[in-house]
mmCIF file with all atom_site columns, C-alpha atoms in Angstrom:
data_model
loop_
_atom_site.group_PDB
_atom_site.id
_atom_site.type_symbol
_atom_site.label_atom_id
_atom_site.label_alt_id
_atom_site.label_comp_id
_atom_site.label_asym_id
_atom_site.label_entity_id
_atom_site.label_seq_id
_atom_site.pdbx_PDB_ins_code
_atom_site.Cartn_x
_atom_site.Cartn_y
_atom_site.Cartn_z
_atom_site.occupancy
_atom_site.B_iso_or_equiv
_atom_site.pdbx_formal_charge
_atom_site.auth_seq_id
_atom_site.auth_comp_id
_atom_site.auth_asym_id
_atom_site.auth_atom_id
_atom_site.pdbx_PDB_model_num
ATOM 1  C CA . MET A 1 1  ? -0.038  0.026   0.023   1.00 63.00 ? 15 MET A CA 1
ATOM 2  C CA . GLU A 1 2  ? 1.270   3.434   -0.938  1.00 65.00 ? 16 GLU A CA 1
ATOM 3  C CA . HIS A 1 3  ? 1.049   6.107   1.730   1.00 76.00 ? 17 HIS A CA 1
ATOM 4  C CA . PRO A 1 4  ? -0.161  9.585   0.954   1.00 75.00 ? 18 PRO A CA 1
ATOM 5  C CA . ASN A 1 5  ? 2.330   11.853  -0.665  1.00 73.00 ? 19 ASN A CA 1
ATOM 6  C CA . ASP A 1 6  ? 2.649   14.927  -2.975  1.00 73.00 ? 20 ASP A CA 1
ATOM 7  C CA . VAL A 1 7  ? 3.748   12.727  -6.053  1.00 71.00 ? 21 VAL A CA 1
ATOM 8  C CA . ILE A 1 8  ? 0.637   13.052  -8.240  1.00 67.00 ? 22 ILE A CA 1
ATOM 9  C CA . ALA A 1 9  ? 2.217   12.390  -11.715 1.00 68.00 ? 23 ALA A CA 1
ATOM 10 C CA . LYS A 1 10 ? 3.205   8.695   -10.802 1.00 71.00 ? 24 LYS A CA 1
ATOM 11 C CA . PHE A 1 11 ? 0.986   5.805   -9.834  1.00 67.00 ? 25 PHE A CA 1
ATOM 12 C CA . GLU A 1 12 ? 1.669   2.113   -9.901  1.00 71.00 ? 26 GLU A CA 1
ATOM 13 C CA . GLY A 1 13 ? -0.473  -0.676  -8.432  1.00 75.00 ? 27 GLY A CA 1
ATOM 14 C CA . THR A 1 14 ? -2.351  -3.846  -9.072  1.00 77.00 ? 28 THR A CA 1
ATOM 15 C CA . ILE A 1 15 ? -5.988  -4.859  -9.202  1.00 75.00 ? 29 ILE A CA 1
ATOM 16 C CA . ALA A 1 16 ? -7.335  -8.286  -8.485  1.00 79.00 ? 30 ALA A CA 1
ATOM 17 C CA . PHE A 1 17 ? -10.377 -9.652  -10.336 1.00 76.00 ? 31 PHE A CA 1
ATOM 18 C CA . ALA A 1 18 ? -12.552 -12.315 -8.898  1.00 77.00 ? 32 ALA A CA 1
ATOM 19 C CA . ALA A 1 19 ? -12.308 -15.397 -10.992 1.00 71.00 ? 33 ALA A CA 1
ATOM 20 C CA . ALA A 1 20 ? -15.280 -17.656 -11.540 1.00 73.00 ? 34 ALA A CA 1
ATOM 21 C CA . GLY A 1 21 ? -15.181 -21.221 -10.296 1.00 73.00 ? 35 GLY A CA 1
ATOM 22 C CA . GLY A 1 22 ? -13.208 -20.739 -7.158  1.00 71.00 ? 36 GLY A CA 1
ATOM 23 C CA . SER A 1 23 ? -9.893  -20.215 -9.003  1.00 75.00 ? 37 SER A CA 1
ATOM 24 C CA . PRO A 1 24 ? -7.347  -17.732 -7.599  1.00 76.00 ? 38 PRO A CA 1
ATOM 25 C CA . PRO A 1 25 ? -8.091  -14.122 -8.532  1.00 75.00 ? 39 PRO A CA 1
ATOM 26 C CA . GLU A 1 26 ? -6.354  -12.674 -11.551 1.00 79.00 ? 40 GLU A CA 1
ATOM 27 C CA . LYS A 1 27 ? -4.182  -9.693  -10.935 1.00 80.00 ? 41 LYS A CA 1
ATOM 28 C CA . ALA A 1 28 ? -3.573  -6.991  -13.485 1.00 76.00 ? 42 ALA A CA 1
ATOM 29 C CA . ALA A 1 29 ? -1.022  -4.053  -13.394 1.00 75.00 ? 43 ALA A CA 1
ATOM 30 C CA . VAL A 1 30 ? -2.543  -0.560  -13.077 1.00 72.00 ? 44 VAL A CA 1
ATOM 31 C CA . ASN A 1 31 ? -0.710  2.690   -13.784 1.00 67.00 ? 45 ASN A CA 1
ATOM 32 C CA . LEU A 1 32 ? -1.771  6.342   -14.139 1.00 64.00 ? 46 LEU A CA 1
ATOM 33 C CA . ASP A 1 33 ? -3.081  5.878   -17.768 1.00 64.00 ? 47 ASP A CA 1
ATOM 34 C CA . PHE A 1 34 ? -5.729  3.468   -16.541 1.00 63.00 ? 48 PHE A CA 1
ATOM 35 C CA . VAL A 1 35 ? -6.845  5.335   -13.459 1.00 60.00 ? 49 VAL A CA 1
ATOM 36 C CA . TYR A 1 36 ? -9.216  8.322   -13.383 1.00 56.00 ? 50 TYR A CA 1
ATOM 37 C CA . MET A 1 37 ? -7.460  10.503  -10.728 1.00 51.00 ? 51 MET A CA 1
ATOM 38 C CA . ARG A 1 38 ? -9.845  13.362  -10.628 1.00 49.00 ? 52 ARG A CA 1
ATOM 39 C CA . GLY A 1 39 ? -10.589 13.355  -6.875  1.00 49.00 ? 53 GLY A CA 1
ATOM 40 C CA . THR A 1 40 ? -7.086  12.303  -5.721  1.00 53.00 ? 54 THR A CA 1
ATOM 41 C CA . THR A 1 41 ? -5.363  14.863  -7.883  1.00 53.00 ? 55 THR A CA 1
ATOM 42 C CA . ILE A 1 42 ? -7.532  17.692  -6.564  1.00 51.00 ? 56 ILE A CA 1
ATOM 43 C CA . MET A 1 43 ? -6.975  16.648  -2.946  1.00 55.00 ? 57 MET A CA 1
ATOM 44 C CA . LYS A 1 44 ? -3.164  16.151  -3.102  1.00 57.00 ? 58 LYS A CA 1
ATOM 45 C CA . SER A 1 45 ? -2.510  19.333  -5.166  1.00 59.00 ? 59 SER A CA 1
ATOM 46 C CA . ASN A 1 46 ? -4.688  21.381  -2.694  1.00 63.00 ? 60 ASN A CA 1
ATOM 47 C CA . LYS A 1 47 ? -2.630  24.345  -1.480  1.00 67.00 ? 61 LYS A CA 1
ATOM 48 C CA . ASP A 1 48 ? -3.409  27.155  0.866   1.00 70.00 ? 62 ASP A CA 1
ATOM 49 C CA . PRO A 1 49 ? -5.298  29.986  -0.955  1.00 71.00 ? 63 PRO A CA 1
ATOM 50 C CA . PRO A 1 50 ? -3.298  33.176  -1.620  1.00 73.00 ? 64 PRO A CA 1
ATOM 51 C CA . MET A 1 51 ? -3.632  35.801  1.054   1.00 77.00 ? 65 MET A CA 1
ATOM 52 C CA . LYS A 1 52 ? -6.212  38.591  0.095   1.00 82.00 ? 66 LYS A CA 1
ATOM 53 C CA . GLU A 1 53 ? -4.930  42.084  0.400   1.00 85.00 ? 67 GLU A CA 1
ATOM 54 C CA . SER A 1 54 ? -7.016  45.232  0.410   1.00 91.00 ? 68 SER A CA 1
ATOM 55 C CA . SER A 1 55 ? -6.523  48.022  -1.883  1.00 92.00 ? 69 SER A CA 1
ATOM 56 C CA . LEU A 1 56 ? -5.332  50.185  1.012   1.00 93.00 ? 70 LEU A CA 1
ATOM 57 C CA . ILE A 1 57 ? -2.526  47.637  1.876   1.00 92.00 ? 71 ILE A CA 1
ATOM 58 C CA . LEU A 1 58 ? -1.495  47.466  -1.829  1.00 92.00 ? 72 LEU A CA 1
ATOM 59 C CA . ALA A 1 59 ? -1.362  51.279  -2.098  1.00 95.00 ? 73 ALA A CA 1
ATOM 60 C CA . ILE A 1 60 ? 0.676   51.488  1.103   1.00 96.00 ? 74 ILE A CA 1
ATOM 61 C CA . ASN A 1 61 ? 3.152   48.854  -0.182  1.00 95.00 ? 75 ASN A CA 1
ATOM 62 C CA . ARG A 1 62 ? 3.458   50.746  -3.417  1.00 96.00 ? 76 ARG A CA 1
ATOM 63 C CA . VAL A 1 63 ? 4.262   54.073  -1.683  1.00 98.00 ? 77 VAL A CA 1
ATOM 64 C CA . LEU A 1 64 ? 6.813   52.301  0.613   1.00 98.00 ? 78 LEU A CA 1
ATOM 65 C CA . LYS A 1 65 ? 8.689   50.773  -2.251  1.00 97.00 ? 79 LYS A CA 1
ATOM 66 C CA . TYR A 1 66 ? 8.753   54.196  -3.918  1.00 98.00 ? 80 TYR A CA 1
ATOM 67 C CA . ILE A 1 67 ? 10.141  55.820  -0.644  1.00 98.00 ? 81 ILE A CA 1
ATOM 68 C CA . ILE A 1 68 ? 12.711  53.214  -0.151  1.00 97.00 ? 82 ILE A CA 1
ATOM 69 C CA . GLY A 1 69 ? 13.782  53.454  -3.811  1.00 96.00 ? 83 GLY A CA 1
ATOM 70 C CA . LEU A 1 70 ? 14.008  57.145  -3.468  1.00 96.00 ? 84 LEU A CA 1
ATOM 71 C CA . LEU A 1 71 ? 16.002  57.013  -0.148  1.00 95.00 ? 85 LEU A CA 1
ATOM 72 C CA . THR A 1 72 ? 18.456  54.421  -1.788  1.00 94.00 ? 86 THR A CA 1
ATOM 73 C CA . MET A 1 73 ? 19.044  56.824  -4.734  1.00 93.00 ? 87 MET A CA 1
ATOM 74 C CA . ILE A 1 74 ? 19.725  59.715  -2.403  1.00 92.00 ? 88 ILE A CA 1
ATOM 75 C CA . CYS A 1 75 ? 22.176  57.752  -0.394  1.00 91.00 ? 89 CYS A CA 1
ATOM 76 C CA . LEU A 1 76 ? 23.995  56.409  -3.391  1.00 90.00 ? 90 LEU A CA 1
ATOM 77 C CA . THR A 1 77 ? 24.240  59.871  -5.031  1.00 90.00 ? 91 THR A CA 1
ATOM 78 C CA . GLY A 1 78 ? 25.085  61.745  -1.780  1.00 85.00 ? 92 GLY A CA 1
ATOM 79 C CA . GLY A 1 79 ? 27.762  59.042  -0.990  1.00 79.00 ? 93 GLY A CA 1
ATOM 80 C CA . SER A 1 80 ? 29.432  59.402  -4.338  1.00 80.00 ? 94 SER A CA 1
ATOM 81 C CA . ALA A 1 81 ? 29.451  63.144  -4.574  1.00 76.00 ? 95 ALA A CA 1
ATOM 82 C CA . PRO A 1 82 ? 32.870  64.791  -4.185  1.00 77.00 ? 96 PRO A CA 1
ATOM 83 C CA . THR A 1 83 ? 33.551  66.598  -1.002  1.00 74.00 ? 97 THR A CA 1
ATOM 84 C CA . SER A 1 84 ? 35.797  69.474  -0.417  1.00 70.00 ? 98 SER A CA 1
ATOM 85 C CA . GLY A 1 85 ? 37.612  69.290  2.823   1.00 59.00 ? 99 GLY A CA 1
#
């Protein structure tokens, strides 16, 4: 038996068919091509949903990025300016 894992592109197994007349069951190999994996694929590939951000938070982040970029440019230009001493 295969334990649950994140590998959804690989599947190998066997299936046993009940034989008539009391003979031993017949076994056949099963791989991903023969299995309809709709429910399993959805459950194993289920990830946490992305975090929703309000328009205010997005605007604040955009302004902060602008301010950080501006301060970085000021520091770089001020640090490379020639000084007279």
